Coordinates of C-alpha atoms and ligand atoms in Angstrom, one line a residue:
X1 CA -71.4 131.8 0.5
X2 CA -72.8 128.3 0.0
X3 CA -76.5 127.8 0.4
X4 CA -78.4 125.4 2.6
X5 CA -82.0 124.3 2.3
X6 CA -83.8 121.7 4.4
X7 CA -87.4 120.6 4.6
X8 CA -89.4 118.1 6.6
X9 CA -93.2 117.8 6.3
X10 CA -96.1 116.5 4.4
X11 CA -95.0 116.9 0.8
X12 CA -92.1 115.6 -1.4
X13 CA -89.0 117.3 -0.2
X14 CA -86.9 117.3 -3.4
X15 CA -88.9 119.9 -5.4
X16 CA -88.8 122.2 -2.3
X17 CA -85.1 121.7 -2.0
X18 CA -84.4 122.3 -5.6
X19 CA -86.5 125.5 -5.7
X20 CA -84.8 126.7 -2.5
X21 CA -81.4 126.0 -4.0
X22 CA -82.4 127.9 -7.2
X23 CA -83.0 131.0 -5.2
X24 CA -79.7 130.6 -3.3
X25 CA -77.6 129.6 -6.3
X26 CA -76.1 133.1 -6.3
X27 CA -74.5 132.2 -3.0
X28 CA -72.3 129.5 -4.5
X29 CA -72.6 127.6 -7.8
X30 CA -69.7 125.3 -8.3
X31 CA -71.6 122.2 -7.3
X32 CA -74.8 121.2 -5.6
X33 CA -76.4 118.2 -3.9
X34 CA -79.4 116.9 -1.9
X35 CA -80.4 114.0 0.2
X36 CA -83.9 112.8 1.1
X37 CA -85.2 110.0 3.2
X38 CA -87.9 107.3 3.0
X39 CA -88.3 104.8 5.8
X40 CA -84.7 104.2 6.9
X41 CA -83.3 104.7 3.4
X42 CA -81.4 107.8 2.2
X43 CA -81.3 109.0 -1.4
X44 CA -78.2 111.0 -2.2
X45 CA -77.7 113.0 -5.4
X46 CA -74.8 115.4 -6.0
X47 CA -73.2 117.0 -9.0
X48 CA -70.3 119.3 -9.8
X49 CA -71.3 122.3 -11.9
X50 CA -74.4 124.5 -11.9
X51 CA -77.6 123.6 -10.2
X52 CA -79.0 122.6 -13.6
X53 CA -76.8 119.5 -13.4
X54 CA -78.3 118.4 -10.1
X55 CA -81.8 119.1 -11.4
X56 CA -81.1 116.8 -14.4
X57 CA -79.7 114.1 -12.1
X58 CA -82.7 114.3 -9.9
X59 CA -85.1 114.1 -12.9
X60 CA -83.2 111.0 -14.1
X61 CA -83.0 109.4 -10.7
X62 CA -85.7 110.9 -8.4
X63 CA -85.0 111.3 -4.7
X64 CA -88.2 110.4 -3.0
X65 CA -89.2 111.3 0.6
X66 CA -90.8 114.0 2.7
X67 CA -87.6 115.2 4.4
X68 CA -84.2 116.2 3.1
X69 CA -81.3 118.6 3.2
X70 CA -79.5 120.2 0.3
X71 CA -76.6 122.5 -0.5
X72 CA -75.1 124.7 -3.3
X73 CA -71.4 125.0 -2.9
X74 CA -68.6 127.6 -3.1
X75 CA -65.5 125.4 -2.7
X76 CA -63.2 126.1 0.3
X77 CA -61.6 122.7 0.9
X78 CA -61.3 120.4 -2.2
X79 CA -62.0 121.2 -5.8
X80 CA -65.5 121.4 -7.3
X81 CA -66.2 117.8 -8.0
X82 CA -69.1 115.4 -7.5
X83 CA -67.2 113.8 -4.7
X84 CA -66.6 117.0 -2.8
X85 CA -70.2 118.3 -3.3
X86 CA -72.4 118.2 -0.2
X87 CA -74.1 116.3 1.5
X88 CA -71.4 114.2 3.1
X89 CA -72.1 111.0 4.9
X90 CA -70.5 109.1 7.8
X91 CA -68.8 105.7 7.3
X92 CA -72.1 103.8 7.8
X93 CA -74.1 106.0 5.5
X94 CA -76.4 106.8 8.4
X95 CA -75.7 110.5 9.0
X96 CA -75.8 113.2 6.3
X97 CA -74.5 116.7 6.7
X98 CA -74.5 119.9 4.7
X99 CA -72.2 122.7 5.9
X100 CA -71.4 126.4 5.3
X101 CA -68.3 127.8 6.8
X102 CA -64.8 126.3 7.5
X103 CA -63.8 123.7 10.1
X104 CA -60.4 125.2 10.9
X105 CA -59.1 122.2 12.9
X106 CA -60.2 119.7 10.3
X107 CA -56.7 118.4 9.6
X108 CA -56.0 117.1 13.2
X109 CA -59.5 115.8 13.5
X110 CA -59.1 114.0 10.1
X111 CA -55.9 112.5 11.3
X112 CA -57.5 111.2 14.5
X113 CA -60.4 109.8 12.6
X114 CA -58.1 108.1 10.1
X115 CA -56.1 106.6 12.9
X116 CA -59.3 105.1 14.2
X117 CA -59.9 103.5 10.8
X118 CA -62.2 106.0 9.2
X119 CA -62.0 106.2 5.4
X120 CA -62.6 109.5 3.8
X121 CA -64.4 109.9 0.5
X122 CA -63.8 113.6 -0.2
X123 CA -61.3 116.3 0.4
X124 CA -63.7 118.5 2.3
X125 CA -63.5 119.8 5.9
X126 CA -67.2 119.0 6.1
X127 CA -66.8 115.2 5.9
X128 CA -64.9 115.3 9.2
X129 CA -68.1 116.6 10.8
X130 CA -70.2 113.8 9.3
X131 CA -67.8 111.1 10.7
X132 CA -67.6 112.8 14.1
X133 CA -71.4 113.0 14.4
X134 CA -71.5 109.3 13.2
X135 CA -69.0 108.5 15.9
X136 CA -71.1 109.9 18.7
X137 CA -74.4 108.7 17.3
X138 CA -76.3 106.1 19.4
X139 CA -79.8 106.9 18.2
X140 CA -80.0 110.5 19.3
X141 CA -79.0 112.9 16.5
X142 CA -79.4 116.0 18.6
X143 CA -77.0 114.7 21.3
X144 CA -74.5 113.5 18.7
X145 CA -74.5 116.9 16.9
X146 CA -74.0 118.7 20.1
X147 CA -71.1 116.5 21.1
X148 CA -69.4 116.6 17.7
X149 CA -69.6 120.4 17.7
X150 CA -67.7 120.7 21.0
X151 CA -64.6 119.4 19.1
X152 CA -64.9 121.8 16.2
X153 CA -63.0 125.0 15.7
X154 CA -64.1 127.4 13.0
X155 CA -67.4 128.4 11.6
X156 CA -70.5 126.5 10.6
X157 CA -74.1 126.6 9.6
X158 CA -75.1 123.0 9.3
X159 CA -78.1 120.8 8.6
X160 CA -77.9 117.2 9.6
X161 CA -80.2 114.1 9.3
X162 CA -80.0 110.5 10.1
X163 CA -81.6 107.6 8.3
X164 CA -82.4 106.1 11.7
X165 CA -84.6 109.0 12.7
X166 CA -86.9 109.7 9.7
X167 CA -88.3 113.2 9.5
X168 CA -85.8 114.7 11.8
X169 CA -83.5 117.5 10.8
X170 CA -81.0 119.2 13.2
X171 CA -79.5 122.6 12.4
X172 CA -76.8 124.5 14.2
X173 CA -74.8 127.7 13.6
X174 CA -71.6 129.4 14.6
X175 CA -70.6 132.3 12.4
X176 CA -72.6 131.2 9.3
X177 CA -76.2 132.2 9.1
X178 CA -79.1 129.8 9.5
X179 CA -82.8 130.5 9.6
X180 CA -85.7 128.2 10.5
X181 CA -89.0 128.6 8.6
X182 CA -92.5 127.5 9.6
X183 CA -95.2 127.2 6.9
X184 CA -96.8 125.4 4.1
X185 CA -97.0 121.8 5.2
X186 CA -93.9 121.5 7.3
X187 CA -90.8 123.2 8.6
X188 CA -87.8 124.5 6.7
X189 CA -84.2 125.4 7.3
X190 CA -82.1 127.7 5.1
X191 CA -79.0 129.8 5.1
X192 CA -80.9 132.7 3.8
X193 CA -84.6 133.7 4.2
X194 CA -84.8 134.3 0.5
X195 CA -85.0 130.6 -0.1
X196 CA -88.2 130.4 2.0
X197 CA -90.3 133.1 0.4
X198 CA -93.6 131.6 -0.6
X199 CA -93.0 128.5 1.5
X200 CA -92.7 129.7 5.1
X201 CA -94.9 132.4 6.8
X202 CA -92.7 132.7 9.9
X203 CA -89.0 132.6 10.4
X204 CA -86.7 132.3 13.4
X205 CA -83.1 133.4 13.1
X206 CA -80.6 131.2 14.9
X207 CA -77.9 132.9 17.0
X208 CA -74.4 131.6 17.3
X209 CA -74.1 128.4 19.2
X210 CA -77.8 127.6 19.0
X211 CA -79.3 124.4 17.6
X212 CA -82.7 123.8 16.1
X213 CA -84.6 120.6 15.8
X214 CA -87.2 120.2 13.1
X215 CA -89.6 117.3 12.6
X216 CA -92.7 117.7 10.4
X217 CA -94.7 120.7 11.8
X218 CA -92.7 120.6 15.1
X219 CA -89.7 122.7 15.8
X220 CA -87.7 123.9 18.7
X221 CA -84.7 126.0 19.5
X222 CA -82.0 124.9 21.9
X223 CA -78.9 126.4 23.4
X224 CA -75.5 124.8 23.1
X225 CA -76.2 122.7 26.3
X226 CA -79.5 121.6 24.7
X227 CA -81.6 123.6 27.2
X228 CA -84.7 125.1 25.4
X229 CA -84.6 128.7 24.2
X230 CA -87.6 130.9 23.6
X231 CA -87.5 131.8 20.0
X232 CA -88.5 135.2 18.6
X233 CA -90.6 134.5 15.5
X234 CA -90.8 137.0 12.7
X235 CA -93.3 137.4 9.9
X236 CA -91.5 136.7 6.6
X237 CA -93.9 138.9 4.6
X238 CA -92.4 141.9 6.4
X239 CA -89.3 141.8 4.5
X240 CA -89.7 139.7 1.4
X241 CA -92.1 140.6 -1.4
X242 CA -93.1 137.9 -3.8
X243 CA -91.1 138.3 -7.1
X244 CA -88.2 140.1 -5.4
X245 CA -86.0 137.2 -6.1
X246 CA -87.1 136.9 -9.8
X247 CA -85.6 138.5 -12.8
X248 CA -88.9 139.6 -14.4
X249 CA -88.4 141.1 -17.9
X250 CA -84.6 141.5 -17.5
X251 CA -82.1 139.0 -18.9
X252 CA -80.0 139.3 -15.7
X253 CA -80.4 140.2 -12.1
X254 CA -77.6 142.6 -12.4
X255 CA -79.4 144.6 -15.1
X256 CA -82.6 144.5 -13.2
X257 CA -80.9 145.8 -10.1
X258 CA -79.1 148.6 -12.0
X259 CA -82.5 149.7 -13.3
X260 CA -84.1 149.5 -9.9
X261 CA -81.9 152.2 -8.5
X262 CA -84.3 155.2 -8.9
X263 CA -86.7 153.2 -6.8
X264 CA -84.2 151.8 -4.3
X265 CA -82.8 155.2 -3.7
X266 CA -86.3 156.6 -3.0
X267 CA -86.8 153.7 -0.6
X268 CA -83.5 154.5 1.2
X269 CA -84.8 158.1 1.8
X270 CA -88.4 157.4 2.4
X271 CA -89.6 158.9 5.7
X272 CA -86.0 160.0 6.6
X273 CA -85.8 163.5 5.1
X274 CA -87.0 166.0 7.7
X275 CA -87.9 169.5 6.2
X276 CA -89.0 170.9 9.6
X277 CA -85.5 170.6 11.1
X278 CA -83.6 170.5 7.8
X279 CA -82.0 167.2 8.7
X280 CA -82.4 163.5 8.2
X281 CA -83.7 161.2 10.9
X282 CA -83.5 157.4 11.5
X283 CA -85.6 155.1 13.5
X284 CA -83.0 152.6 14.5
X285 CA -79.8 154.5 15.4
X286 CA -80.5 154.2 19.1
X287 CA -78.4 157.3 19.8
X288 CA -79.7 160.2 21.9
X289 CA -78.7 163.7 20.7
X290 CA -76.3 163.8 23.7
X291 CA -74.6 160.6 22.6
X292 CA -74.5 161.8 19.1
X293 CA -72.8 165.0 20.2
X294 CA -70.1 163.0 22.0
X295 CA -69.0 161.1 18.9
X296 CA -65.7 162.6 17.8
X297 CA -64.5 159.9 15.4
X298 CA -66.0 157.5 13.0
X299 CA -64.4 154.3 11.8
X300 CA -66.1 152.8 8.8
X301 CA -65.4 149.2 8.2
X302 CA -66.5 147.0 5.3
X303 CA -65.4 144.7 2.5
X304 CA -65.6 144.8 -1.3
X305 CA -68.1 147.2 -2.8
X306 CA -69.3 148.2 0.6
X307 CA -65.7 149.3 1.4
X308 CA -65.8 151.6 -1.6
X309 CA -69.1 153.1 -0.4
X310 CA -67.3 153.6 3.0
X311 CA -64.6 155.5 1.2
X312 CA -67.2 157.9 -0.3
X313 CA -68.6 158.1 3.2
X314 CA -65.2 159.4 4.4
X315 CA -65.5 162.4 2.1
X316 CA -69.1 162.9 3.0
X317 CA -68.6 162.9 6.8
X318 CA -65.6 165.1 6.5
X319 CA -67.3 167.7 4.3
X320 CA -70.8 167.7 5.7
X321 CA -70.3 166.8 9.3
X322 CA -66.7 167.9 9.8
X323 CA -65.9 164.7 11.6
X324 CA -62.7 162.7 11.5
X325 CA -63.3 159.4 9.6
X326 CA -61.2 156.4 8.9
X327 CA -62.1 153.6 6.5
X328 CA -60.8 150.2 7.2
X329 CA -61.0 146.9 5.3
X330 CA -62.8 144.7 7.9
X331 CA -60.3 141.9 7.2
X332 CA -57.4 144.1 8.3
X333 CA -59.2 146.0 11.1
X334 CA -60.3 142.8 12.9
X335 CA -56.7 141.9 13.6
X336 CA -55.3 145.3 14.3
X337 CA -55.3 146.9 17.6
X338 CA -55.7 150.6 16.7
X339 CA -55.9 153.1 19.6
X340 CA -59.5 154.2 19.8
X341 CA -60.8 156.6 22.4
X342 CA -64.2 156.7 24.0
X343 CA -65.8 158.9 21.4
X344 CA -65.1 156.5 18.5
X345 CA -68.1 154.9 16.8
X346 CA -67.6 151.9 14.6
X347 CA -69.9 151.8 11.6
X348 CA -70.1 148.6 9.6
X349 CA -71.3 148.9 6.0
X350 CA -72.6 145.7 4.5
X351 CA -75.2 144.6 2.0
X352 CA -75.7 141.1 3.3
X353 CA -75.1 141.7 7.0
X354 CA -73.3 138.3 7.0
X355 CA -69.8 139.0 5.7
X356 CA -67.5 137.2 8.1
X357 CA -64.8 139.8 8.3
X358 CA -67.2 142.7 8.8
X359 CA -69.0 140.8 11.5
X360 CA -65.7 140.0 13.3
X361 CA -64.7 143.6 13.1
X362 CA -68.0 144.7 14.6
X363 CA -67.8 142.1 17.4
X364 CA -64.2 143.1 18.2
X365 CA -65.3 146.7 18.5
X366 CA -68.2 145.8 20.7
X367 CA -66.0 143.8 22.9
X368 CA -63.8 146.8 23.4
X369 CA -66.9 148.8 24.5
X370 CA -67.4 151.0 21.5
X371 CA -70.7 151.9 20.1
X372 CA -71.3 149.9 16.9
X373 CA -73.7 150.9 14.1
X374 CA -74.5 149.2 10.8
X375 CA -75.6 150.3 7.4
X376 CA -77.1 147.1 6.1
X377 CA -79.6 145.8 3.5
X378 CA -80.6 142.5 4.8
X379 CA -83.3 142.7 7.5
X380 CA -82.7 140.3 10.3
X381 CA -79.1 139.5 9.3
X382 CA -76.5 138.8 11.9
X383 CA -74.8 142.2 11.7
X384 CA -78.2 144.0 11.8
X385 CA -79.1 142.1 14.9
X386 CA -75.7 142.5 16.7
X387 CA -75.0 146.2 16.1
X388 CA -76.1 148.7 18.7
X389 CA -78.1 150.6 16.1
X390 CA -78.3 151.0 12.4
X391 CA -79.9 152.0 9.2
X392 CA -81.5 149.6 6.7
X393 CA -81.1 150.3 3.0
X394 CA -84.6 148.9 2.1
X395 CA -83.2 148.1 -1.4
X396 CA -84.8 144.6 -1.6
X397 CA -82.7 141.4 -2.1
X398 CA -79.6 141.9 -4.3
X399 CA -79.1 138.7 -6.2
X400 CA -76.5 139.7 -8.8
X401 CA -73.1 138.8 -7.4
X402 CA -71.7 142.2 -8.4
X403 CA -73.2 144.7 -6.0
X404 CA -75.0 147.7 -7.7
X405 CA -78.1 149.0 -6.0
X406 CA -76.7 148.3 -2.6
X407 CA -73.7 150.6 -3.3
X408 CA -75.8 153.6 -4.4
X409 CA -78.1 153.1 -1.4
X410 CA -75.2 152.8 1.0
X411 CA -73.8 156.1 -0.3
X412 CA -77.3 157.8 -0.1
X413 CA -77.7 156.6 3.5
X414 CA -74.2 157.9 4.4
X415 CA -75.1 161.2 2.9
X416 CA -78.2 161.4 5.1
X417 CA -76.2 160.3 8.1
X418 CA -73.6 163.0 7.4
X419 CA -76.3 165.6 7.2
X420 CA -77.8 164.3 10.5
X421 CA -74.4 164.4 12.3
X422 CA -73.6 167.7 10.6
X423 CA -76.8 169.3 11.8
X424 CA -75.8 168.7 15.4
X425 CA -72.6 170.5 14.6
X426 CA -71.7 173.3 12.1
X427 CA -74.2 172.6 9.3
X428 CA -76.7 175.5 9.0
X429 CA -80.4 174.8 8.4
X430 CA -80.1 176.5 5.0
X431 CA -77.3 174.1 4.1
X432 CA -79.2 171.2 5.5
X433 CA -82.3 172.1 3.6
X434 CA -80.4 172.5 0.3
X435 CA -78.9 169.0 0.7
X436 CA -82.3 167.5 1.5
X437 CA -83.8 169.0 -1.6
X438 CA -80.9 167.7 -3.7
X439 CA -81.3 164.3 -2.2
X440 CA -85.0 164.3 -2.9
X441 CA -84.3 165.1 -6.6
X442 CA -81.8 162.2 -6.8
X443 CA -84.1 159.3 -7.8
X444 CA -85.3 161.3 -10.9
X445 CA -81.7 162.3 -11.8
X446 CA -80.7 158.6 -11.6
X447 CA -83.7 157.7 -13.8
X448 CA -82.4 160.2 -16.4
X449 CA -78.9 158.9 -16.0
X450 CA -80.1 155.4 -17.1
X451 CA -80.7 157.0 -20.4
X452 CA -77.0 156.8 -21.1
X453 CA -77.4 153.0 -21.6
X454 CA -77.2 153.3 -25.5
X455 CA -74.1 155.4 -25.3
X456 CA -72.6 152.8 -22.9
X457 CA -73.4 150.0 -25.3
X458 CA -71.6 151.7 -28.1
X459 CA -68.5 152.4 -25.9
X460 CA -68.6 148.8 -24.7
X461 CA -68.6 147.4 -28.3
X462 CA -65.5 149.5 -29.0
X463 CA -63.4 148.5 -26.0
X464 CA -64.6 145.0 -25.1
X465 CA -61.4 143.4 -26.3
X466 CA -59.2 145.5 -24.0
X467 CA -57.2 143.4 -21.6
X468 CA -56.4 146.3 -19.2
X469 CA -58.6 149.3 -18.3
X470 CA -57.8 152.2 -16.0
X471 CA -60.4 154.1 -14.0
X472 CA -59.5 157.5 -12.9
X473 CA -61.2 160.1 -10.7
X474 CA -60.4 162.6 -8.0
X475 CA -61.9 163.5 -4.6
X476 CA -65.4 162.0 -4.4
X477 CA -64.8 160.3 -7.7
X478 CA -61.7 158.5 -6.6
X479 CA -63.6 155.8 -4.7
X480 CA -66.1 155.8 -7.6
X481 CA -63.1 154.9 -9.9
X482 CA -62.2 152.0 -7.6
X483 CA -65.7 150.7 -7.7
X484 CA -65.9 151.1 -11.5
X485 CA -62.7 149.0 -11.8
X486 CA -64.0 146.4 -9.4
X487 CA -67.3 146.0 -11.3
X488 CA -65.4 145.4 -14.6
X489 CA -62.9 142.8 -13.2
X490 CA -65.6 141.0 -11.2
X491 CA -67.8 140.2 -14.1
X492 CA -65.7 140.4 -17.3
X493 CA -62.3 139.2 -15.8
X494 CA -60.6 142.1 -17.6
X495 CA -57.8 143.5 -15.5
X496 CA -58.9 147.0 -14.3
X497 CA -57.3 149.4 -11.8
X498 CA -58.9 152.4 -10.1
X499 CA -56.6 155.2 -9.2
X500 CA -56.6 158.8 -8.1
X501 CA -56.2 160.6 -11.5
X502 CA -53.2 162.7 -10.4
X503 CA -51.4 159.8 -8.8
X504 CA -51.1 158.1 -12.2
X505 CA -47.8 159.7 -13.0
X506 CA -46.2 158.1 -10.0
X507 CA -46.4 154.7 -11.6
X508 CA -49.5 153.4 -13.4
X509 CA -49.0 155.8 -16.3
X510 CA -46.3 153.3 -17.4
X511 CA -49.1 151.0 -18.3
X512 CA -50.7 153.4 -20.8
X513 CA -50.5 152.5 -24.5
X514 CA -52.9 152.4 -27.5
X515 CA -54.6 149.2 -26.2
X516 CA -55.2 150.4 -22.6
X517 CA -58.2 152.6 -22.3
X518 CA -58.7 154.9 -19.4
X519 CA -62.2 155.7 -18.0
X520 CA -62.1 159.3 -16.7
X521 CA -64.7 160.4 -14.3
X522 CA -64.9 164.1 -15.1
X523 CA -68.2 165.8 -14.5
X524 CA -68.0 169.5 -13.7
X525 CA -66.9 170.4 -10.2
X526 CA -64.0 171.9 -8.2
X527 CA -61.3 169.7 -9.6
X528 CA -62.6 169.6 -13.2
X529 CA -59.6 171.5 -14.6
X530 CA -57.2 169.3 -12.7
X531 CA -58.7 166.1 -14.0
X532 CA -58.7 167.6 -17.6
X533 CA -54.9 168.0 -17.2
X534 CA -54.6 164.4 -16.1
X535 CA -56.6 163.4 -19.1
X536 CA -54.2 165.2 -21.4
X537 CA -51.3 163.4 -19.8
X538 CA -52.9 160.1 -20.9
X539 CA -53.8 161.4 -24.4
X540 CA -50.2 162.5 -24.8
X541 CA -49.1 158.9 -24.3
X542 CA -51.5 157.5 -26.9
X543 CA -54.0 156.1 -24.4
X544 CA -57.6 156.0 -25.5
X545 CA -59.9 158.0 -23.1
X546 CA -63.5 157.3 -22.3
X547 CA -64.9 160.2 -20.3
X548 CA -68.0 160.1 -18.1
X549 CA -68.8 163.8 -18.2
X550 CA -71.6 166.4 -17.7
X551 CA -74.2 166.4 -20.5
X552 CA -73.1 168.7 -23.3
X553 CA -69.5 169.3 -22.1
X554 CA -67.7 170.4 -25.3
X555 CA -64.4 170.8 -23.5
X556 CA -64.3 167.1 -22.6
X557 CA -65.6 166.0 -25.9
X558 CA -62.7 167.8 -27.6
X559 CA -60.2 165.7 -25.8
X560 CA -61.8 162.3 -25.0
X561 CA -62.2 159.6 -27.6
X562 CA -65.7 158.7 -26.3
X563 CA -68.0 160.5 -23.9
X564 CA -70.8 159.1 -21.8
X565 CA -73.0 162.0 -20.7
X566 CA -74.5 162.2 -17.2
X567 CA -76.7 164.9 -15.6
X568 CA -75.1 167.5 -13.4
X569 CA -75.4 167.1 -9.7
X570 CA -73.5 168.6 -6.7
X571 CA -70.2 166.9 -6.2
X572 CA -71.2 165.0 -3.1
X573 CA -73.8 163.2 -5.2
X574 CA -71.6 162.5 -8.2
X575 CA -70.5 159.0 -6.9
X576 CA -74.1 157.8 -7.1
X577 CA -74.8 159.2 -10.5
X578 CA -71.5 158.1 -12.0
X579 CA -72.0 154.6 -10.6
X580 CA -74.8 154.1 -13.2
X581 CA -72.7 154.3 -16.4
X582 CA -69.9 152.4 -14.6
X583 CA -72.2 149.5 -13.7
X584 CA -73.7 149.5 -17.2
X585 CA -70.2 149.6 -18.9
X586 CA -69.0 146.6 -16.9
X587 CA -72.3 144.7 -17.6
X588 CA -72.2 145.4 -21.4
X589 CA -68.5 144.5 -21.7
X590 CA -69.0 141.3 -19.7
X591 CA -71.9 140.3 -22.0
X592 CA -69.7 140.9 -25.1
X593 CA -67.0 138.7 -23.5
X594 CA -69.6 135.9 -23.1
X595 CA -69.3 135.9 -19.3
X596 CA -72.0 134.8 -16.9
X597 CA -72.8 138.2 -15.4
X598 CA -74.9 137.1 -12.4
X599 CA -72.6 134.2 -11.5
X600 CA -69.0 135.3 -12.1
X601 CA -66.3 132.7 -11.7
X602 CA -64.7 132.2 -8.3
X603 CA -67.0 134.7 -6.6
X604 CA -69.9 134.4 -4.2
X605 CA -72.5 136.9 -3.1
X606 CA -72.0 136.7 0.6
X607 CA -68.6 135.8 2.0
X608 CA -69.2 134.0 5.3
X609 CA -65.7 132.6 5.6
X610 CA -62.6 134.5 6.6
Ligands
LIG1 C1 -68.6 139.8 -1.7 C2 -69.5 140.2 -2.8 C3 -69.3 141.8 -3.0 C4 -69.5 142.5 -1.7 C5 -68.6 142.0 -0.6 C6 -69.1 142.6 0.8 O1 -67.3 139.8 -2.0 O2 -69.2 139.5 -4.0 O3 -70.2 142.2 -4.0 O4 -69.3 143.9 -1.9 O5 -68.8 140.5 -0.5 O6 -70.3 142.1 1.1 P1 -71.3 142.8 2.0 O7 -72.6 141.9 2.0 O8 -70.7 142.9 3.4 O9 -71.6 144.2 1.5

């Protein structure tokens, strides 16, 4: 949520900043801005709207200088206007600040500053920070930043510069990610390492309450009291391949990421399926078999699509590992005080590893002394670093705001985890081996499933003008229905509801009419007949039915108006296979509605505020 890029070195800063922002635009895209410095002059450019507006503004009025900071915004305080775009300046136009996060006590601070005669130029919480730093500034930017931050409550990832100290950039974080990069002709600062691929060779992740100081090739890390901190430096090439953040031949990142799934699923499983012991194994769980055996309850906590993956996880852990599982929205869990005994493990599921609520839930669980684990895609992210152990998805960067490949990989990882836990309990080696073989076949099955794209296109053309769509499934496919509905509403703005198919008659069936299609998830399995009855209930009320069903299923075809065929897999793998047509359906309908699929309105890829 919001992107920050900073650079100081021996080349023009603005092209580096604009390219970095381009790679981070999926983090926030309602306005963007940059500021550079030459001598003791600052050059500020900022624009509401997409990054293209800022790029045009910079082309028309270049911002010269070899150091600068920049920002792409997802508005929290104040509308998306030129005025509210970052960077923000203090009253003397000396200090410039870009900020991710929320200054929660901005109102009393603003009041105090106003009483002291400060005039505000924006409605943002960030501007308060610029004035505070300006207030404490007597020629030492690092000291002024430190002092200002002692007054602030909330979360921040910031980059700050002063026209009186050319070349210097100060960064600081509390709750919003910040990474320092060292490389090609200078040093960099970014809210996400993706912005630095191809520029920096090495990166250093800031921890909460740390500051960093950059000047040309020099950089240092400091604690809150400004004492030096020894940094652990990581090689960026380990986790970012060139071209990962490019669309290639695809018109959208979302479509590219949908089509990557055979590969990303294979990556999630690579080296983890163990034929010798008929189980899965993981390098980073940091649990001995004894500790594993002592776990008697799992709490899965997550937000958004990752929450839906967690709901599938509940069915998987119950069935394959016979373990009690609860799934909690992280935003609720962090403020509850549920009784949890010693054998409870808290497992955070997160693509980005930066979601503020999920991080807070993880920290709260840690504070209470529970073992915390994470299923995470982003290497080096805050949650990945703070959890006691975890499993990476290895799905590569997910840029489309609507999560696709991360979801299927999360479910695949949870399937492997359930096998791993199950094999220390009741699951026999024959059962374990069968699941391993079925998992191994999955990437090819998903490749075949992508063949449904033409069917999906035809269905999308028929229903793109619907204003309400229902998604219905049972058991493993109930969370899949929730996820299908979420995909559609996120990117097409069509109202969609996911529901357990049999629960329809307790309320939502009242919505059914000729203009409200229902997407039924009805591949063959234990509850097939039950779902068919639910489908008949909808048909009887005149509702059009789109069925996602097993290839060649004549029984479904006889009832449904449209059928999207998928290959048969065991029930516990159906949420992954069914996800493919659901993602494609949302994508195709959103295109027909003329929506910006990769940058849907009001949303951001990574939500680092509460
Ligand atoms: C945002 C994204 C969703 C995502 C959710 C949780 O809302 O738009 O796609 O599912 O955050 O993100 P996480 O990175 O924790 O999985």
